[in-house]
Amino acid sequence: MGLVRDIMVRTVITIEHDKNAKDVALLFAEKGISSLVVVKDGKPIGLVTERDLARKISTTDRKSAEVPLSEIMSANFRWVEPMTLIEDAVQKMLNKNVRRLLVLDNNSLVGIITETDLAKYLRSKLLIDGALDDVTALNRKVIKSG
């Protein structure tokens, strides 16, 4: 199996820690994304998702502009290194019941992988493996009839 670096998304959209829930919602809408990495001094300190936003804002009577990002983000994000085997990353996601992993190299954010990235990778791997099986079977048939 491949390495995380082979499938990670390298362009990670981040948001500064001192923003609010409205800033998060606007960035989600503008970029068409469902999660943001929260950074402070250029280092990741948390993660915020559409689910976090919906759950935490819908349970308050405050306006989203009044809710600090620190109240809706998760500081307990999971991460892997670029050289991590994809199989190990999948196992970590399953064990921790998370949908995305940050990719850190020497504590610096270098990428992110999501369930969608893994599904695309596994789909292409299955298609390639299936095509190779078909070619092998065809070669065997040709050799037998040859």
XYZ file of N, CA, C and O in Angstrom:
584
model
N 0.848 -1.189 0.000
C 0.000 0.000 0.000
C 0.888 1.245 0.000
O 2.025 1.189 0.434
N 0.345 2.354 -0.429
C 1.102 3.593 -0.558
C 1.287 4.330 0.760
O 0.952 3.838 1.838
N 1.809 5.518 0.620
C 2.063 6.384 1.774
C 1.072 7.541 1.786
O 0.576 7.958 0.737
N 0.840 8.070 2.966
C -0.070 9.210 3.127
C 0.316 10.353 2.202
O -0.541 10.990 1.595
N 1.601 10.602 2.039
C 2.056 11.717 1.193
C 1.565 11.588 -0.239
O 1.464 12.578 -0.949
N 1.254 10.350 -0.670
C 0.816 10.108 -2.036
C -0.636 10.518 -2.273
O -1.027 10.731 -3.417
N -1.421 10.606 -1.218
C -2.851 10.904 -1.396
C -3.322 12.147 -0.639
O -4.449 12.579 -0.821
N -2.460 12.714 0.190
C -2.896 13.858 1.001
C -3.169 15.079 0.122
O -2.585 15.243 -0.945
N -4.058 15.912 0.600
C -4.316 17.194 -0.038
C -3.314 18.171 0.563
O -3.264 18.348 1.781
N -2.516 18.768 -0.282
C -1.443 19.640 0.202
C -1.895 21.068 0.467
O -1.291 21.777 1.258
N -2.936 21.502 -0.202
C -3.442 22.857 -0.001
C -4.529 22.794 1.069
O -5.666 22.426 0.784
N -4.149 23.124 2.285
C -5.069 23.046 3.416
C -5.558 24.453 3.750
O -4.751 25.361 3.937
N -6.876 24.609 3.811
C -7.450 25.903 4.169
C -7.424 26.015 5.691
O -7.881 25.125 6.403
N -6.870 27.113 6.177
C -6.751 27.323 7.620
C -7.501 28.589 8.024
O -7.864 29.412 7.186
N -7.701 28.710 9.325
C -8.324 29.904 9.893
C -7.594 30.235 11.189
O -7.202 29.332 11.944
N -7.396 31.511 11.425
C -6.720 31.942 12.651
C -7.601 31.686 13.873
O -8.832 31.804 13.807
N -6.982 31.368 14.979
C -7.674 30.987 16.210
C -8.555 32.092 16.792
O -9.469 31.806 17.555
N -8.299 33.341 16.445
C -9.036 34.446 17.065
C -10.310 34.843 16.298
O -10.917 35.858 16.596
N -10.737 34.012 15.348
C -11.943 34.301 14.568
C -13.182 33.796 15.299
O -13.092 33.230 16.387
N -14.347 33.984 14.677
C -15.603 33.555 15.307
C -16.367 32.597 14.390
O -15.939 32.317 13.267
N -17.491 32.115 14.876
C -18.291 31.135 14.147
C -18.784 31.675 12.805
O -18.861 30.933 11.826
N -19.099 32.947 12.743
C -19.546 33.529 11.482
C -18.419 33.495 10.450
O -18.650 33.177 9.277
N -17.205 33.798 10.881
C -16.043 33.724 9.986
C -15.886 32.305 9.423
O -15.588 32.126 8.245
N -16.094 31.326 10.281
C -15.994 29.925 9.873
C -17.044 29.616 8.806
O -16.738 29.066 7.749
N -18.288 29.985 9.082
C -19.391 29.713 8.148
C -19.154 30.382 6.796
O -19.387 29.777 5.746
N -18.680 31.616 6.828
C -18.404 32.333 5.575
C -17.296 31.656 4.772
O -17.390 31.543 3.549
N -16.273 31.188 5.456
C -15.171 30.516 4.767
C -15.608 29.164 4.199
O -15.224 28.794 3.089
N -16.434 28.438 4.957
C -16.986 27.181 4.446
C -17.741 27.434 3.141
O -17.565 26.722 2.160
N -18.590 28.452 3.152
C -19.400 28.766 1.974
C -18.537 29.240 0.810
O -18.716 28.800 -0.328
N -17.599 30.105 1.088
C -16.751 30.668 0.039
C -15.883 29.609 -0.639
O -15.728 29.593 -1.862
N -15.323 28.708 0.155
C -14.385 27.713 -0.371
C -15.050 26.392 -0.737
O -14.408 25.526 -1.337
N -16.306 26.210 -0.330
C -16.993 24.949 -0.621
C -16.369 23.766 0.086
O -16.221 22.689 -0.479
N -16.000 23.977 1.345
C -15.334 22.938 2.124
C -16.149 22.628 3.377
O -17.104 23.339 3.703
N -15.756 21.570 4.078
C -16.511 21.174 5.265
C -15.664 21.139 6.529
O -16.145 20.756 7.586
N -14.392 21.525 6.421
C -13.557 21.585 7.621
C -12.446 22.604 7.423
O -12.051 22.897 6.295
N -11.979 23.119 8.540
C -10.880 24.085 8.560
C -9.906 23.697 9.656
O -10.316 23.257 10.732
N -8.629 23.902 9.389
C -7.623 23.710 10.421
C -7.437 25.054 11.112
O -7.242 26.079 10.464
N -7.525 25.035 12.424
C -7.360 26.251 13.225
C -5.875 26.385 13.561
O -5.255 25.443 14.059
N -5.321 27.563 13.261
C -3.895 27.782 13.495
C -3.650 28.973 14.412
O -4.453 29.902 14.489
N -2.529 28.887 15.096
C -2.049 29.993 15.923
C -0.544 30.059 15.697
O 0.154 29.042 15.831
N -0.060 31.221 15.313
C 1.359 31.398 14.989
C 1.815 30.385 13.931
O 2.920 29.842 14.011
N 0.919 30.080 12.987
C 1.248 29.176 11.887
C 1.214 27.696 12.215
O 1.461 26.861 11.358
N 0.908 27.352 13.463
C 0.883 25.947 13.887
C -0.557 25.498 14.129
O -1.364 26.254 14.690
N -0.904 24.275 13.739
C -2.267 23.793 13.971
C -2.541 23.583 15.456
O -1.729 22.998 16.161
N -3.684 24.102 15.895
C -4.083 23.921 17.298
C -5.469 23.295 17.410
O -5.929 23.001 18.501
N -6.137 23.105 16.274
C -7.468 22.527 16.321
C -8.053 22.332 14.940
O -7.432 22.631 13.924
N -9.278 21.832 14.946
C -10.013 21.544 13.730
C -11.462 21.920 13.969
O -11.979 21.700 15.066
N -12.091 22.493 12.965
C -13.511 22.810 13.076
C -14.198 22.288 11.815
O -13.681 22.441 10.713
N -15.336 21.644 12.003
C -16.078 21.062 10.890
C -17.472 21.668 10.805
O -17.929 22.331 11.749
N -18.134 21.418 9.685
C -19.520 21.869 9.550
C -20.379 21.279 10.654
O -21.268 21.943 11.183
N -20.111 20.049 11.011
C -20.861 19.379 12.078
C -20.671 20.117 13.406
O -21.632 20.348 14.137
N -19.432 20.496 13.711
C -19.160 21.265 14.935
C -19.971 22.558 14.926
O -20.597 22.920 15.914
N -19.926 23.244 13.799
C -20.615 24.521 13.655
C -22.115 24.344 13.862
O -22.729 25.060 14.655
N -22.693 23.379 13.188
C -24.140 23.153 13.285
C -24.557 22.776 14.703
O -25.523 23.323 15.243
N -23.835 21.850 15.305
C -24.196 21.380 16.647
C -24.044 22.464 17.711
O -24.879 22.603 18.593
N -22.981 23.213 17.631
C -22.684 24.151 18.709
C -23.370 25.497 18.549
O -23.645 26.156 19.539
N -23.657 25.879 17.326
C -24.352 27.153 17.126
C -25.861 26.975 17.284
O -26.540 27.831 17.826
N -26.380 25.844 16.849
C -27.825 25.632 16.927
C -28.306 25.458 18.370
O -29.501 25.574 18.641
N -27.398 25.221 19.282
C -27.789 25.035 20.683
C -27.627 26.299 21.519
O -27.747 26.249 22.738
N -27.367 27.412 20.857
C -27.205 28.676 21.569
C -28.111 29.740 20.960
O -28.492 29.647 19.804
N -28.457 30.726 21.746
C -29.267 31.833 21.245
C -28.400 32.992 20.755
O -28.916 33.991 20.292
N -27.093 32.833 20.849
C -26.190 33.902 20.436
C -26.036 33.937 18.918
O -26.180 32.931 18.232
N -25.715 35.106 18.422
C -25.411 35.256 17.001
C -24.053 34.615 16.736
O -23.172 34.639 17.599
N -23.890 34.081 15.519
C -22.645 33.392 15.199
C -21.426 34.312 15.323
O -20.337 33.853 15.672
N -21.603 35.604 15.075
C -20.491 36.547 15.186
C -20.054 36.735 16.641
O -18.959 37.236 16.900
N -20.897 36.308 17.584
C -20.582 36.444 19.008
C -19.943 35.186 19.603
O -19.534 35.183 20.757
N -19.886 34.116 18.811
C -19.360 32.844 19.322
C -17.908 32.674 18.860
O -17.644 32.520 17.674
N -16.963 32.721 19.809
C -15.556 32.572 19.423
C -15.268 31.177 18.866
O -15.879 30.189 19.283
N -14.356 31.123 17.943
C -13.949 29.863 17.336
C -13.521 28.848 18.391
O -13.788 27.648 18.263
N -12.899 29.324 19.446
C -12.425 28.420 20.501
C -13.560 27.610 21.132
O -13.328 26.528 21.658
N -14.800 28.107 21.051
C -15.940 27.383 21.621
C -16.479 26.298 20.700
O -17.228 25.434 21.152
N -16.145 26.344 19.427
C -16.699 25.348 18.513
C -15.652 24.397 17.933
O -15.996 23.336 17.434
N -14.382 24.760 18.024
C -13.333 23.908 17.446
C -13.017 22.734 18.361
O -13.307 22.752 19.552
N -12.421 21.718 17.780
C -11.935 20.585 18.545
C -10.421 20.697 18.628
O -9.740 20.763 17.599
N -9.917 20.730 19.843
C -8.463 20.825 20.029
C -7.825 19.434 19.971
O -6.611 19.306 19.864
N -8.649 18.403 20.038
C -8.148 17.025 20.031
C -8.146 16.437 18.629
O -8.758 15.413 18.381
N -7.456 17.082 17.714
C -7.396 16.565 16.353
C -6.408 15.401 16.279
O -5.503 15.277 17.093
N -6.608 14.547 15.305
C -5.713 13.408 15.077
C -4.819 13.728 13.885
O -5.226 14.427 12.970
N -3.628 13.148 13.894
C -2.697 13.442 12.818
C -1.789 12.253 12.532
O -1.675 11.330 13.346
N -1.181 12.309 11.341
C -0.187 11.328 10.923
C 0.946 12.077 10.230
O 0.828 13.270 9.953
N 2.011 11.366 9.952
C 3.137 11.940 9.219
C 3.030 11.560 7.745
O 2.363 10.573 7.407
N 3.670 12.308 6.865
C 3.577 12.015 5.427
C 4.032 10.604 5.053
O 3.518 10.015 4.109
N 4.995 10.053 5.784
C 5.536 8.733 5.461
C 4.747 7.585 6.107
O 5.144 6.427 6.012
N 3.623 7.898 6.731
C 2.760 6.870 7.322
C 2.134 6.038 6.209
O 1.716 6.575 5.180
N 2.082 4.739 6.408
C 1.403 3.872 5.445
C -0.091 4.212 5.421
O -0.686 4.466 6.476
N -0.673 4.216 4.238
C -2.102 4.519 4.114
C -2.920 3.547 4.962
O -3.876 3.950 5.628
N -2.519 2.302 4.978
C -3.215 1.291 5.788
C -3.238 1.692 7.267
O -4.253 1.547 7.954
N -2.131 2.218 7.767
C -2.063 2.652 9.162
C -2.949 3.875 9.403
O -3.570 4.003 10.461
N -3.002 4.782 8.427
C -3.865 5.959 8.550
C -5.331 5.539 8.596
O -6.111 6.056 9.404
N -5.702 4.590 7.730
C -7.079 4.078 7.731
C -7.401 3.471 9.092
O -8.459 3.738 9.667
N -6.491 2.679 9.617
C -6.711 2.040 10.913
C -6.870 3.075 12.021
O -7.732 2.955 12.878
N -6.068 4.130 11.972
C -6.163 5.194 12.977
C -7.520 5.878 12.893
O -8.149 6.159 13.913
N -7.984 6.143 11.670
C -9.282 6.789 11.499
C -10.394 5.902 12.049
O -11.313 6.388 12.710
N -10.309 4.609 11.778
C -11.325 3.679 12.275
C -11.271 3.569 13.802
O -12.308 3.620 14.469
N -10.071 3.420 14.343
C -9.915 3.272 15.797
C -10.378 4.509 16.561
O -10.951 4.398 17.645
N -10.106 5.680 16.014
C -10.444 6.932 16.693
C -11.789 7.497 16.247
O -12.219 8.536 16.744
N -12.426 6.819 15.277
C -13.727 7.247 14.757
C -13.692 8.704 14.275
O -14.493 9.530 14.675
N -12.702 9.001 13.419
C -12.571 10.333 12.846
C -12.663 10.257 11.329
O -12.382 9.218 10.732
N -13.029 11.367 10.724
C -13.223 11.416 9.274
C -12.091 12.103 8.531
O -12.070 12.128 7.320
N -11.172 12.682 9.284
C -10.042 13.367 8.653
C -8.844 13.328 9.593
O -8.990 13.297 10.818
N -7.677 13.332 8.987
C -6.424 13.372 9.732
C -5.564 14.493 9.170
O -5.428 14.621 7.952
N -5.000 15.277 10.053
C -4.024 16.264 9.610
C -2.723 15.527 9.310
O -2.436 14.485 9.900
N -1.955 16.079 8.404
C -0.648 15.508 8.099
C 0.389 16.532 8.552
O 0.417 17.660 8.056
N 1.187 16.124 9.543
C 2.190 17.015 10.123
C 3.585 16.457 9.874
O 3.809 15.256 9.974
N 4.484 17.363 9.546
C 5.886 17.018 9.386
C 6.672 17.968 10.285
O 6.674 19.176 10.051
N 7.311 17.424 11.318
C 8.011 18.246 12.314
C 7.087 19.316 12.897
O 7.445 20.487 12.979
N 5.876 18.925 13.255
C 4.850 19.792 13.853
C 4.329 20.873 12.921
O 3.609 21.765 13.357
N 4.708 20.830 11.646
C 4.193 21.787 10.667
C 3.135 21.105 9.808
O 3.308 19.963 9.387
N 2.065 21.831 9.549
C 0.976 21.314 8.731
C 1.417 21.233 7.272
O 1.810 22.234 6.681
N 1.368 20.024 6.703
C 1.757 19.850 5.306
C 0.621 19.271 4.452
O 0.739 19.194 3.236
N -0.474 18.855 5.101
C -1.577 18.289 4.339
C -2.694 17.797 5.231
O -2.657 17.935 6.451
N -3.692 17.202 4.568
C -4.826 16.611 5.263
C -5.327 15.453 4.411
O -5.213 15.479 3.175
N -5.815 14.412 5.057
C -6.490 13.340 4.331
C -7.857 13.129 4.961
O -8.024 13.243 6.171
N -8.817 12.844 4.098
C -10.192 12.647 4.546
C -10.682 11.275 4.100
O -10.027 10.602 3.290
N -11.843 10.892 4.610
C -12.470 9.646 4.167
C -12.623 9.641 2.651
O -12.435 8.626 2.004
N -12.971 10.792 2.076
C -13.163 10.887 0.629
C -11.854 10.613 -0.118
O -11.849 9.887 -1.115
N -10.748 11.158 0.364
C -9.451 10.909 -0.254
C -9.120 9.414 -0.218
O -8.637 8.846 -1.204
N -9.393 8.785 0.923
C -9.114 7.358 1.059
C -10.015 6.533 0.144
O -9.563 5.576 -0.482
N -11.275 6.913 0.048
C -12.205 6.186 -0.826
C -11.758 6.282 -2.285
O -11.791 5.282 -3.015
N -11.331 7.464 -2.725
C -10.848 7.639 -4.103
C -9.610 6.777 -4.351
O -9.479 6.128 -5.383
N -8.700 6.773 -3.390
C -7.484 5.976 -3.528
C -7.825 4.487 -3.613
O -7.330 3.777 -4.491
N -8.666 4.029 -2.705
C -9.016 2.607 -2.680
C -9.791 2.212 -3.930
O -9.588 1.125 -4.471
N -10.649 3.090 -4.418
C -11.394 2.806 -5.645
C -10.440 2.649 -6.822
O -10.531 1.683 -7.585
N -9.492 3.557 -6.960
C -8.554 3.461 -8.074
C -7.682 2.219 -7.932
O -7.386 1.545 -8.911
N -7.302 1.895 -6.708
C -6.493 0.696 -6.471
C -7.279 -0.557 -6.847
O -6.743 -1.457 -7.499
N -8.547 -0.612 -6.479
C -9.378 -1.765 -6.832
C -9.552 -1.876 -8.346
O -9.516 -2.970 -8.902
N -9.758 -0.742 -9.004
C -9.917 -0.756 -10.462
C -8.636 -1.234 -11.144
O -8.679 -2.033 -12.079
N -7.501 -0.755 -10.670
C -6.217 -1.172 -11.251
C -5.984 -2.654 -10.991
O -5.626 -3.403 -11.902
N -6.215 -3.091 -9.748
C -6.034 -4.501 -9.415
C -6.967 -5.377 -10.246
O -6.578 -6.440 -10.730
N -8.209 -4.921 -10.434
C -9.174 -5.669 -11.247
C -8.734 -5.762 -12.692
O -8.842 -6.818 -13.324
N -8.216 -4.671 -13.233
C -7.739 -4.668 -14.621
C -6.543 -5.607 -14.769
O -6.440 -6.348 -15.755
N -5.646 -5.611 -13.792
C -4.496 -6.509 -13.840
C -4.932 -7.963 -13.766
O -4.392 -8.822 -14.472
N -5.928 -8.257 -12.932
C -6.475 -9.617 -12.847
C -7.061 -10.042 -14.183
O -6.869 -11.177 -14.630
N -7.776 -9.119 -14.844
C -8.371 -9.417 -16.147
C -7.286 -9.714 -17.184
O -7.412 -10.654 -17.968
N -6.229 -8.928 -17.197
C -5.128 -9.131 -18.144
C -4.448 -10.465 -17.867
O -4.142 -11.231 -18.791
N -4.220 -10.779 -16.612
C -3.581 -12.038 -16.241
C -4.443 -13.215 -16.679
O -3.937 -14.192 -17.251
N -5.742 -13.136 -16.435
C -6.656 -14.207 -16.841
C -6.664 -14.372 -18.363
O -6.665 -15.493 -18.876
N -6.666 -13.269 -19.077
C -6.651 -13.302 -20.537
C -5.359 -13.920 -21.055
O -5.370 -14.745 -21.965
N -4.234 -13.561 -20.441
C -2.950 -14.144 -20.827
C -2.932 -15.653 -20.609
O -2.413 -16.400 -21.419
N -3.503 -16.092 -19.491
C -3.565 -17.533 -19.204
C -4.398 -18.255 -20.257
O -4.062 -19.360 -20.681
N -5.512 -17.633 -20.643
C -6.378 -18.217 -21.668
C -5.641 -18.340 -22.995
O -5.711 -19.363 -23.671
N -4.929 -17.282 -23.367
C -4.179 -17.276 -24.624
C -3.092 -18.347 -24.608
O -2.910 -19.071 -25.585
N -2.397 -18.482 -23.503
C -1.317 -19.468 -23.377
C -1.891 -20.881 -23.467
O -1.334 -21.741 -24.150
N -3.016 -21.135 -22.783
C -3.638 -22.463 -22.812
C -4.123 -22.824 -24.209
O -4.024 -23.969 -24.635
N -4.687 -21.863 -24.914
C -5.233 -22.160 -26.244
C -4.168 -22.123 -27.322
O -4.388 -22.571 -28.433
N -3.011 -21.561 -26.969
C -1.938 -21.284 -27.905
C -1.233 -22.426 -28.452
O -0.960 -22.765 -29.493
